[in-house]
């Protein structure tokens, strides 16, 4: 069966609501409209306005009320309409969502999922193409997940909803229409485990979310140059599965991290540092980064010059091989 | 005994004061007094213990006992309370162990008590951020068709925060069974109420949300109790949220670390001391012969016992095992946290050996 990531996410929500009556889905326009990206399409029709409902436009209120709901024993799954409009809720996320279990000495976990469509590449106007992953990944207590394929989108969202801790679930919006031949349901993937999507020996490409497809495309093209690139899909940004990364780089000796977000203090910096600490002796070249630039995201007209491409990745591989 | 408050009219004006008969028997009235008096003793002891170094800092409830006790006592056992750092006495009146409540002010890394058992959320310091939690819990209770009400305290300063607005508006939209009690104590640290708002009352905002609003004398415990009880009953019966503004005054500085001589006069404070909520209630109880010296002596003795227990428990209380800081970040410890815990453990063991 061919499914898009959007359909896989929708099915995951539907199945989770069916299997667990404490799961409630809410946010801006998620009810009647089915979400601006239609990820919650049909949920209100199927489960009623008590299980899937629209809220006032109030991101802090949405996340804040989800905390109260989780405190009461529900499993809220809330949607932030866009990456750039999740910022009003950052205070709730950082001050409470991330800290509640710790503050209560382990007695109150908050099983909740905050879904955020993120990243660029859809021709949107400003504030609709942000890559905020490091804000979340930097915050202790948060689990940050981003799927790169439809199958993973289903499996990881199911796992996130069943997870005992809050999960920030970053959906690569430019891949909502990415297709994969996969039978749903697929088993829940464990949170906290990276995946080797393609094996190779020349170098390791490390990507997540929207850049998984780009990295796979680069690896396909690279065979023309006789390069066998290994591609790792990080999947869970926090906590990071550094074992899978270290094992791969021990074998290949070269690593290139790819992400859309800006380079400075970006997620790639953490991976580079972690690999340097763990497998320095196996590195034949410095860990390189192919990332967005250190500029505010440039919207539609010039975004193609900002977004990492397979070509840029291959240039980085060539550079790594020069050492 | 009567309670008096003013309702906000749907057009956003204040109605004339109304009085309501309370159905409280003498034993209940005495208990209200007892909780306020014990609260005051506990508050004084917390200030003393801070001066002596057993607590890092403390935010006093002095002068606000009626607002805090009157409101929390109106809750039923299974209801939920969402307090701030200001509400030690209110949380104490709810029955949470005073030593556990003070964990925040000890500088502990955790809130001290079990919120699920006490049905009290941790004392929250980021202003108003707990208000949407109360709304959310109330929304959840309504979704589950449980007769549970949430009550949240806010300050006059906190009422200016965006989260207050989002919490109140969402509560009204979803008709959540939540009661917002704003203790207008006239200051947000040094900033007086007239710099916090241009309107004459916080309660008036209720009209804008489409919920009942109530302005009540926060130094009159019976009125606070009555107004809160009515709001809780309405919420439980499906009538939605209420915004209550309890007008009161913070007698002590903002915290033990504050110097209030920089922003207010002793004359002003004295004027409010004259309206002391405890003295006022005691006078009423005496007038109606509901308390005698023997009763007051028992309350005093109980207060001394609690104060002594606070001293014993808080003086020289251990810092706690620093290794535990890694244990509750996630349900399952990550390998990164495990490695950091091991590193700290090694460091600690090395110091212990050299000692
Ligand atoms: C979001 C936020 N901003 C600022 C502060 C610092 N702060 C602590 S208490 C306070 C004043 C709060 O006044 P009010 O809400 O009236 O409560 P009160 O202390 O008078 O009880 C401020 C500004 C804070 N804790 N949280
Ligand atoms: Mg105040």
XYZ file of C-alpha atoms and ligand atoms in Angstrom:
705
model
C 0.000 0.000 0.000
C 1.357 3.418 -0.891
C 0.925 5.932 1.910
C 1.985 9.514 2.344
C 3.494 10.721 5.584
C 0.372 12.806 6.158
C -1.841 9.745 5.822
C 0.448 7.695 8.042
C 0.292 10.325 10.787
C -3.469 10.542 10.454
C -3.784 6.786 10.755
C -1.493 6.750 13.760
C -3.692 9.298 15.547
C -6.826 7.420 14.598
C -5.446 4.083 15.808
C -4.146 5.594 19.040
C -7.557 7.125 19.765
C -9.181 3.779 19.091
C -6.822 1.835 21.352
C -6.708 4.275 24.271
C -9.699 6.362 25.292
C -7.502 8.719 27.308
C -5.984 10.067 24.084
C -7.412 13.479 23.181
C -6.358 15.539 20.180
C -6.711 19.300 20.096
C -5.304 22.530 18.741
C -6.082 25.247 16.216
C -8.292 24.110 13.322
C -7.722 20.414 14.036
C -11.428 19.649 14.432
C -13.770 20.571 11.635
C -11.024 21.469 9.215
C -8.798 18.514 10.055
C -5.765 20.737 10.530
C -4.191 23.074 7.997
C -2.170 20.097 6.746
C -5.122 17.700 7.223
C -3.187 15.517 9.630
C -6.209 15.309 11.938
C -8.663 14.895 9.087
C -11.798 13.000 10.072
C -10.835 12.490 13.714
C -13.585 14.720 15.035
C -16.175 13.038 12.834
C -15.073 9.657 14.092
C -14.489 10.389 17.784
C -16.629 13.416 18.497
C -15.845 16.837 19.881
C -14.826 15.472 23.268
C -11.861 13.587 21.818
C -10.839 15.955 19.026
C -11.580 19.642 19.277
C -10.650 23.126 18.174
C -9.315 25.659 20.653
C -8.955 29.408 20.748
C -5.767 30.665 19.107
C -3.586 30.388 22.203
C -0.465 28.242 21.928
C 0.652 28.697 25.519
C -2.884 27.883 26.626
C -2.960 24.788 24.439
C 0.261 23.369 25.862
C -0.551 24.622 29.360
C -3.955 22.958 29.412
C -2.381 19.780 28.060
C -0.207 19.739 31.176
C -3.314 19.907 33.346
C -4.931 17.156 31.306
C -1.892 14.909 31.628
C -1.848 15.654 35.347
C -5.394 14.330 35.435
C -4.456 11.130 33.617
C -5.298 11.878 29.999
C -2.863 11.607 27.108
C -3.249 14.850 25.190
C -1.814 15.111 21.695
C -1.749 18.791 20.779
C -0.911 20.413 17.491
C 1.051 23.607 17.052
C -0.111 24.895 13.696
C 3.375 25.904 12.503
C 6.938 25.817 13.844
C 7.077 29.614 13.986
C 3.861 29.754 15.996
C 4.952 27.266 18.598
C 7.170 29.897 20.207
C 4.392 31.393 22.364
C 4.249 27.989 24.061
C 8.005 27.707 24.654
C 7.648 28.980 28.218
C 5.214 26.193 29.056
C 7.423 23.656 27.293
C 10.633 24.697 29.010
C 9.333 25.740 32.430
C 6.812 22.957 32.918
C 6.528 20.235 30.288
C 10.224 19.448 30.544
C 10.518 19.812 34.308
C 7.390 18.346 35.850
C 8.663 14.814 36.411
C 11.844 16.108 37.981
C 10.118 18.776 40.059
C 7.797 16.163 41.511
C 10.621 13.735 42.208
C 9.325 11.280 39.657
C 5.696 11.163 40.824
C 4.154 13.143 37.959
C 5.236 12.260 34.455
C 3.429 14.104 31.705
C 2.512 11.689 28.923
C 1.726 14.195 26.204
C 2.754 14.816 22.623
C 3.292 18.235 21.070
C 3.129 17.853 17.299
C 4.856 20.581 15.306
C 5.081 20.746 11.505
C 8.565 22.142 10.903
C 11.148 23.059 8.316
C 11.078 24.799 4.966
C 10.731 23.899 1.349
C 6.997 24.419 0.898
C 7.107 27.910 -0.560
C 5.621 29.511 2.518
C 5.840 33.114 3.684
C 7.991 34.048 6.659
C 7.544 32.339 10.074
C 6.279 29.142 8.420
C 9.578 27.361 7.763
C 11.496 27.333 11.033
C 13.793 24.592 12.281
C 13.500 24.941 16.057
C 14.778 21.476 16.978
C 17.762 22.575 19.019
C 15.618 24.731 21.295
C 13.805 21.594 22.309
C 16.719 19.178 22.171
C 18.727 21.468 24.441
C 16.051 21.257 27.125
C 16.549 18.474 29.645
C 13.411 16.446 30.218
C 12.112 16.647 26.676
C 12.152 13.773 24.242
C 12.447 15.073 20.691
C 11.477 12.909 17.746
C 11.387 13.582 14.024
C 10.442 10.949 11.448
C 11.895 10.865 7.948
C 9.576 8.369 6.248
C 5.831 7.550 6.293
C 6.374 4.190 8.002
C 8.438 5.793 10.728
C 5.942 8.622 11.044
C 3.276 6.079 11.943
C 5.446 3.952 14.185
C 7.133 6.800 16.022
C 3.919 8.726 16.604
C 2.313 5.631 18.098
C 5.334 5.185 20.352
C 5.324 8.869 21.273
C 1.671 8.731 22.330
C 2.300 5.623 24.418
C 5.487 7.092 25.936
C 5.523 7.883 29.676
C 7.240 11.256 29.113
C 6.377 14.317 27.033
C 7.468 14.128 23.413
C 8.034 17.024 21.033
C 7.136 15.448 17.711
C 8.604 17.387 14.805
C 6.922 16.618 11.509
C 8.921 17.538 8.388
C 6.166 19.379 6.582
C 7.804 19.318 3.156
C 7.710 15.504 3.408
C 4.010 15.268 4.298
C 3.394 14.160 0.725
C 6.356 11.787 0.589
C 5.155 8.316 -0.378
C 6.262 4.910 0.782
C 5.100 1.420 0.089
C 4.203 0.231 3.569
C 1.422 -1.739 5.256
C -0.121 0.091 8.210
C -0.123 -0.469 11.060
C 3.579 -1.059 11.483
C 4.903 -1.853 14.925
C 5.817 1.077 17.123
C 9.474 1.939 16.713
C 11.353 2.346 19.975
C 12.005 5.960 20.817
C 15.697 6.625 21.285
C 17.000 4.445 18.494
C 18.602 5.688 15.271
C 18.368 3.637 12.091
C 20.929 2.784 9.452
C 18.847 3.414 6.334
C 21.540 2.442 3.891
C 24.837 0.747 4.488
C 28.104 1.894 3.016
C 31.787 2.231 3.708
C 32.976 5.515 2.181
C 31.439 7.924 4.680
C 28.452 8.247 6.992
C 25.680 10.751 6.282
C 23.736 11.630 9.412
C 20.321 13.216 8.887
C 16.841 13.424 10.340
C 13.371 14.603 9.411
C 13.237 16.485 6.114
C 16.885 15.795 5.260
C 16.611 12.002 5.332
C 15.257 11.973 1.765
C 17.936 14.421 0.652
C 20.678 12.298 2.208
C 19.272 9.158 0.566
C 19.206 10.959 -2.768
C 22.836 11.987 -2.298
C 23.786 8.413 -1.464
C 22.047 7.166 -4.617
C 23.887 9.656 -6.790
C 27.193 8.951 -5.058
C 27.338 5.442 -6.451
C 28.110 7.050 -9.827
C 31.370 8.222 -8.293
C 31.953 4.798 -6.788
C 31.169 6.005 -3.276
C 29.166 3.796 -0.946
C 27.619 6.142 1.594
C 26.066 4.929 4.799
C 22.959 6.906 5.768
C 21.797 7.158 9.354
C 18.362 8.492 10.224
C 18.680 9.900 13.755
C 14.895 9.751 14.345
C 15.145 10.612 18.050
C 17.064 13.845 18.470
C 16.948 13.614 22.231
C 18.029 11.376 23.791
C 20.547 10.757 21.021
C 21.438 7.179 20.089
C 25.132 7.910 19.843
C 26.008 4.184 19.818
C 24.557 3.690 16.347
C 26.388 6.780 15.105
C 29.679 5.787 16.710
C 29.502 2.248 15.311
C 28.976 3.551 11.804
C 31.699 6.176 11.939
C 34.128 3.689 13.445
C 33.623 1.730 10.239
C 33.606 4.576 7.690
C 35.981 7.042 9.367
C 34.086 9.997 7.930
C 30.868 11.704 8.963
C 28.765 14.453 7.445
C 25.806 15.800 9.406
C 22.959 17.297 7.425
C 20.209 19.561 8.711
C 18.088 22.460 7.545
C 18.467 24.579 10.651
C 21.250 27.153 10.982
C 24.769 25.849 11.563
C 25.848 27.841 14.622
C 25.064 25.900 17.800
C 22.886 23.716 15.625
C 22.121 20.049 16.088
C 25.114 19.080 13.930
C 27.464 20.665 16.438
C 26.303 18.221 19.095
C 26.774 15.259 16.805
C 30.218 16.438 15.731
C 31.275 16.914 19.333
C 29.848 13.575 20.427
C 31.597 11.700 17.611
C 34.846 13.512 18.292
C 34.675 12.511 21.930
C 33.699 8.930 21.230
C 35.567 7.858 18.084
C 38.293 10.451 17.542
C 40.844 7.753 16.834
C 38.754 6.374 13.974
C 38.123 9.690 12.263
C 40.013 10.191 9.014
C 38.540 13.682 8.577
C 36.797 16.243 10.754
C 33.052 15.766 11.098
C 31.594 18.112 8.507
C 28.245 19.870 8.484
C 25.888 20.602 5.636
C 23.299 22.939 7.081
C 21.194 26.005 6.550
C 22.970 29.344 6.805
C 23.135 31.517 9.909
C 20.396 33.797 8.670
C 16.695 34.139 9.435
C 14.982 31.603 7.213
C 14.683 33.156 3.755
C 11.134 32.511 2.534
C 9.790 31.227 -0.714
C 11.598 33.201 -3.391
C 15.139 32.255 -2.422
C 14.707 29.350 -0.026
C 16.142 26.909 -2.570
C 19.505 28.598 -2.113
C 19.317 28.057 1.629
C 18.163 24.472 1.877
C 20.841 21.770 1.840
C 20.799 19.740 -1.372
C 22.211 16.410 -2.477
C 24.870 18.343 -4.408
C 26.035 20.172 -1.330
C 26.168 16.906 0.549
C 28.296 15.327 -2.177
C 30.619 18.324 -2.147
C 31.050 17.771 1.573
C 31.789 14.084 1.009
C 34.435 15.013 -1.551
C 35.901 17.454 0.936
C 35.966 14.810 3.675
C 37.757 12.443 1.326
C 40.523 14.999 0.713
C 41.920 14.497 4.207
C -22.792 34.625 59.582
C -22.842 36.598 56.379
C -20.603 36.938 53.384
C -20.583 40.070 51.272
C -19.352 40.543 47.733
C -20.013 42.462 44.575
C -20.801 40.750 41.313
C -19.615 41.984 37.962
C -22.595 42.749 35.743
C -22.612 41.411 32.175
C -22.051 44.983 30.927
C -18.764 45.027 32.834
C -19.822 47.233 35.734
C -19.833 46.350 39.423
C -23.146 45.632 41.080
C -24.026 46.897 44.556
C -22.744 44.692 47.410
C -24.948 41.708 48.182
C -24.938 39.727 51.391
C -25.403 36.012 51.638
C -26.095 33.833 54.642
C -23.444 31.160 55.188
C -24.345 27.737 56.452
C -21.361 27.271 58.709
C -21.783 25.804 62.165
C -19.726 27.088 65.114
C -17.246 24.228 64.834
C -16.571 25.078 61.182
C -16.175 28.734 62.011
C -13.738 27.930 64.778
C -11.793 25.750 62.400
C -11.546 28.558 59.883
C -10.064 30.722 62.597
C -7.780 27.923 63.743
C -6.356 27.418 60.234
C -5.763 31.142 59.800
C -4.071 31.404 63.185
C -1.916 28.343 62.581
C -1.116 29.690 59.142
C 0.083 32.919 60.668
C 2.238 31.069 63.168
C 3.722 28.915 60.445
C 4.368 32.001 58.332
C 6.153 33.772 61.185
C 8.220 30.690 61.828
C 9.206 30.472 58.165
C 10.420 34.069 58.295
C 12.412 33.338 61.447
C 13.912 30.221 59.962
C 14.936 32.175 56.888
C 16.671 34.773 59.042
C 18.472 31.930 60.792
C 19.543 30.374 57.527
C 17.365 27.259 57.551
C 15.449 28.499 54.505
C 17.001 30.315 51.573
C 14.172 32.787 51.066
C 10.492 33.025 51.969
C 7.462 34.828 50.517
C 5.154 35.682 53.391
C 1.364 35.317 53.450
C 1.024 37.754 56.356
C -2.149 39.776 55.923
C -3.455 37.414 53.231
C -4.566 34.557 55.491
C -8.262 35.209 54.956
C -7.903 35.206 51.177
C -5.873 32.011 51.132
C -7.604 29.998 53.835
C -11.097 31.171 52.910
C -10.558 30.006 49.336
C -8.855 26.646 49.881
C -11.175 25.541 52.655
C -14.039 25.810 50.177
C -12.534 22.962 48.123
C -13.610 19.344 48.519
C -11.128 16.556 49.164
C -10.871 15.456 45.516
C -10.658 18.957 44.054
C -7.345 20.391 42.893
C -5.410 23.461 43.994
C -2.832 25.250 41.799
C -0.888 27.615 44.067
C 1.979 30.095 43.663
C 5.017 30.772 45.840
C 2.820 33.248 47.786
C 0.328 30.643 48.940
C 2.115 28.665 51.645
C -0.685 29.306 54.128
C -3.378 28.315 51.638
C -1.596 25.059 50.842
C -1.056 24.453 54.544
C -4.792 24.957 55.148
C -5.428 22.346 52.475
C -3.605 19.874 54.709
C -0.207 19.549 53.072
C 2.655 19.063 55.506
C 4.280 22.436 56.162
C 7.800 21.046 56.052
C 7.102 19.525 52.653
C 5.578 22.777 51.369
C 8.717 24.678 52.294
C 10.953 22.515 50.075
C 10.788 25.262 47.441
C 12.154 27.833 49.872
C 14.781 25.442 51.174
C 16.220 25.459 47.684
C 15.271 21.864 47.101
C 15.316 20.562 43.536
C 11.835 19.100 43.956
C 8.516 20.406 45.223
C 8.543 18.463 48.491
C 5.095 16.877 48.383
C 3.280 14.402 46.163
C 0.869 16.450 44.032
C -1.261 13.449 43.118
C -1.825 12.439 46.731
C -2.372 15.999 47.989
C -4.285 17.162 44.919
C -2.131 20.240 45.005
C 0.190 21.213 42.151
C 3.720 22.361 42.983
C 4.028 25.979 44.141
C 4.734 27.740 40.860
C 7.086 30.687 40.437
C 6.890 31.574 36.709
C 3.933 33.926 37.070
C 0.541 32.701 35.857
C 2.026 29.712 34.033
C 0.101 27.353 36.295
C -3.254 28.935 35.420
C -3.633 27.021 32.127
C -2.739 23.846 34.036
C -5.761 24.409 36.260
C -7.928 25.050 33.228
C -6.607 21.906 31.537
C -7.192 19.735 34.571
C -10.706 21.101 34.837
C -11.282 20.475 31.121
C -10.102 16.889 31.607
C -12.404 16.378 34.590
C -15.289 17.659 32.507
C -14.378 15.376 29.598
C -14.372 12.431 32.000
C -17.655 13.594 33.583
C -16.030 13.708 37.036
C -17.357 16.227 39.597
C -13.926 17.780 40.170
C -13.139 21.483 40.446
C -9.751 23.190 40.096
C -8.864 26.391 41.923
C -5.882 28.526 41.061
C -4.365 31.452 42.913
C -2.904 34.361 41.003
C -1.423 37.679 42.071
C -2.390 41.092 40.764
C 0.903 41.122 38.871
C 0.381 37.627 37.489
C -3.006 38.733 36.218
C -1.128 40.898 33.686
C 0.601 37.874 32.168
C -0.655 36.431 28.901
C -1.139 33.008 30.449
C -3.799 34.432 32.790
C -5.722 35.585 29.775
C -5.299 32.350 27.830
C -6.257 30.274 30.858
C -9.387 32.319 31.593
C -10.538 32.554 28.016
C -10.086 28.848 27.382
C -11.817 28.042 30.662
C -14.804 30.108 29.584
C -14.901 28.687 26.059
C -14.878 25.114 27.365
C -16.945 25.946 30.466
C -14.239 24.281 32.523
C -14.933 23.871 36.251
C -12.152 26.149 37.432
C -12.099 29.074 39.852
C -9.504 31.828 39.432
C -8.771 33.569 42.716
C -6.687 36.689 42.206
C -5.252 37.979 45.440
C -4.862 41.644 44.722
C -2.375 42.509 47.450
C -1.643 45.863 45.804
C 1.927 45.089 44.767
C 3.925 43.013 42.366
C 7.233 43.268 44.203
C 7.592 47.089 44.051
C 5.119 47.848 41.299
C 1.788 49.118 42.664
C -1.556 48.019 41.318
C -2.196 51.287 39.459
C 0.814 50.557 37.268
C -0.458 47.040 36.719
C -3.797 48.083 35.282
C -5.730 51.121 34.178
C -9.147 49.724 35.110
C -10.599 49.915 38.611
C -10.767 46.180 39.202
C -9.364 42.898 37.943
C -12.726 41.229 38.493
C -14.241 43.366 35.732
C -12.285 41.340 33.192
C -14.669 38.458 33.804
C -17.307 40.208 31.713
C -14.928 40.149 28.786
C -14.555 36.398 29.073
C -18.231 35.783 29.528
C -17.837 34.362 33.004
C -19.062 35.519 36.405
C -16.765 37.973 38.142
C -16.701 38.703 41.848
C -15.032 41.441 43.848
C -14.618 40.518 47.466
C -12.944 41.919 50.554
C -9.950 39.622 50.776
C -9.446 40.395 54.440
C -12.872 39.051 55.347
C -12.546 35.289 55.523
C -16.276 34.663 55.496
C -16.771 36.646 52.335
C -13.865 34.956 50.591
C -15.141 31.578 51.687
C -18.674 32.370 50.579
C -17.685 33.741 47.195
C -15.337 30.835 46.519
C -17.814 28.248 47.697
C -20.493 29.684 45.429
C -18.087 29.648 42.485
C -17.000 26.084 43.223
C -20.592 24.902 43.532
C -21.497 26.542 40.256
C -18.458 25.041 38.518
C -19.250 21.584 39.855
C -22.823 21.872 38.664
C -21.612 22.594 35.126
C -21.858 26.385 35.322
C -18.278 27.021 34.203
C -15.469 29.170 35.586
C -15.494 32.236 37.842
C -12.988 35.013 38.366
C -12.744 36.198 41.950
C -10.680 39.203 42.946
C -9.890 39.216 46.641
C -8.633 42.634 47.649
C -6.011 42.334 50.344
C -2.568 43.597 51.289
C 0.874 42.107 51.657
C 2.125 43.228 55.071
C 5.630 41.793 54.816
C 8.118 42.702 52.085
C 7.782 40.742 48.809
C 10.155 38.121 50.171
C 12.665 37.998 52.989
C 15.186 39.337 50.436
C 13.159 42.466 49.602
C 13.526 45.997 50.969
C 10.034 47.476 50.831
C 11.066 50.825 52.314
C 12.173 51.733 48.796
C 8.644 51.743 47.439
C 6.028 52.117 50.194
C 5.486 53.923 53.460
C 5.074 52.637 56.982
C 1.896 54.709 57.182
C 0.399 52.745 54.334
C 1.304 49.429 55.915
C -0.120 50.497 59.282
C -3.413 51.416 57.680
C -3.697 47.847 56.430
C -2.544 46.350 59.721
C -5.633 47.971 61.189
C -7.686 45.759 58.868
C -5.934 42.590 59.972
C -7.997 39.609 58.790
C -7.242 37.467 61.811
C -8.076 40.097 64.442
C -11.194 40.997 62.556
C -12.483 37.446 62.429
C -11.573 36.848 66.052
C -13.518 39.928 67.106
C -16.553 38.600 65.258
C -16.253 35.163 66.849
C -15.841 36.687 70.298
C -18.841 38.950 69.800
C -20.987 35.924 69.047
C -19.425 33.922 71.878
C -18.103 31.229 69.624
C -14.615 31.143 71.033
C -13.258 31.291 74.536
C -9.796 31.652 76.004
C -9.415 27.919 76.368
C -9.977 27.418 72.652
C -7.496 30.139 71.783
C -4.951 28.580 74.107
C -5.316 25.237 72.342
C -4.754 26.894 68.993
C -1.688 28.667 70.345
C -0.317 25.428 71.706
C -0.922 23.650 68.415
C 0.880 26.463 66.620
C 3.871 26.144 68.940
C 4.039 22.412 68.339
C 4.046 22.894 64.586
C 6.605 25.688 64.825
C 8.874 23.460 66.890
C 8.525 20.683 64.361
C 9.435 23.080 61.565
C 12.532 24.142 63.452
C 13.569 20.562 64.112
C 12.941 19.419 60.576
C 14.429 22.367 58.733
C 17.512 23.088 60.811
C 20.358 21.032 59.545
C 18.107 19.313 57.033
C 20.389 17.380 54.702
C 20.981 18.781 51.216
C 19.901 15.483 49.732
C 21.968 13.126 47.618
C 23.156 15.050 44.555
C 23.259 11.795 42.585
C 19.464 11.862 42.623
C 19.405 14.863 40.264
C 19.730 12.407 37.380
C 17.015 10.008 38.490
C 13.794 11.780 37.552
C 14.575 13.706 34.403
C 12.968 10.907 32.391
C 11.003 7.811 33.342
C 13.971 5.762 32.139
C 17.473 7.137 32.660
C 19.229 7.846 29.371
C 22.746 6.558 28.766
C 23.977 10.153 28.771
C 22.484 10.802 32.205
C 23.816 7.475 33.437
C 27.318 8.484 32.344
C 27.027 11.881 34.032
C 25.727 10.295 37.215
C 28.640 7.888 37.228
C 31.063 10.769 36.750
C 29.563 12.717 39.648
C 29.536 9.578 41.746
C 33.265 9.105 41.122
C 33.902 12.728 42.061
C 31.878 12.384 45.249
C 33.517 9.118 46.229
C 36.938 10.677 45.762
C 36.032 13.601 48.051
C 34.501 11.275 50.619
C 37.735 9.255 50.697
C 39.950 12.289 51.242
C 37.685 13.561 54.025
C 7.097 35.216 34.346
C 7.690 35.874 35.538
N 8.147 37.146 35.445
C 8.741 37.722 36.514
C 8.896 37.055 37.690
C 9.593 37.699 38.868
N 8.597 38.007 39.906
C 8.435 37.199 40.957
S 7.184 37.657 41.919
C 6.841 38.993 40.966
C 5.696 39.876 41.305
C 4.422 39.118 41.285
O 3.400 39.896 41.800
P 1.950 39.330 42.039
O 1.536 38.489 40.900
O 1.083 40.467 42.391
O 2.115 38.339 43.270
P 2.552 38.661 44.757
O 4.024 38.414 44.843
O 2.179 40.048 45.060
O 1.832 37.669 45.583
C 7.731 39.076 39.909
C 7.738 40.139 38.900
C 8.383 35.739 37.736
N 8.458 35.001 38.866
N 7.788 35.180 36.676
Mg 0.631 41.198 44.229
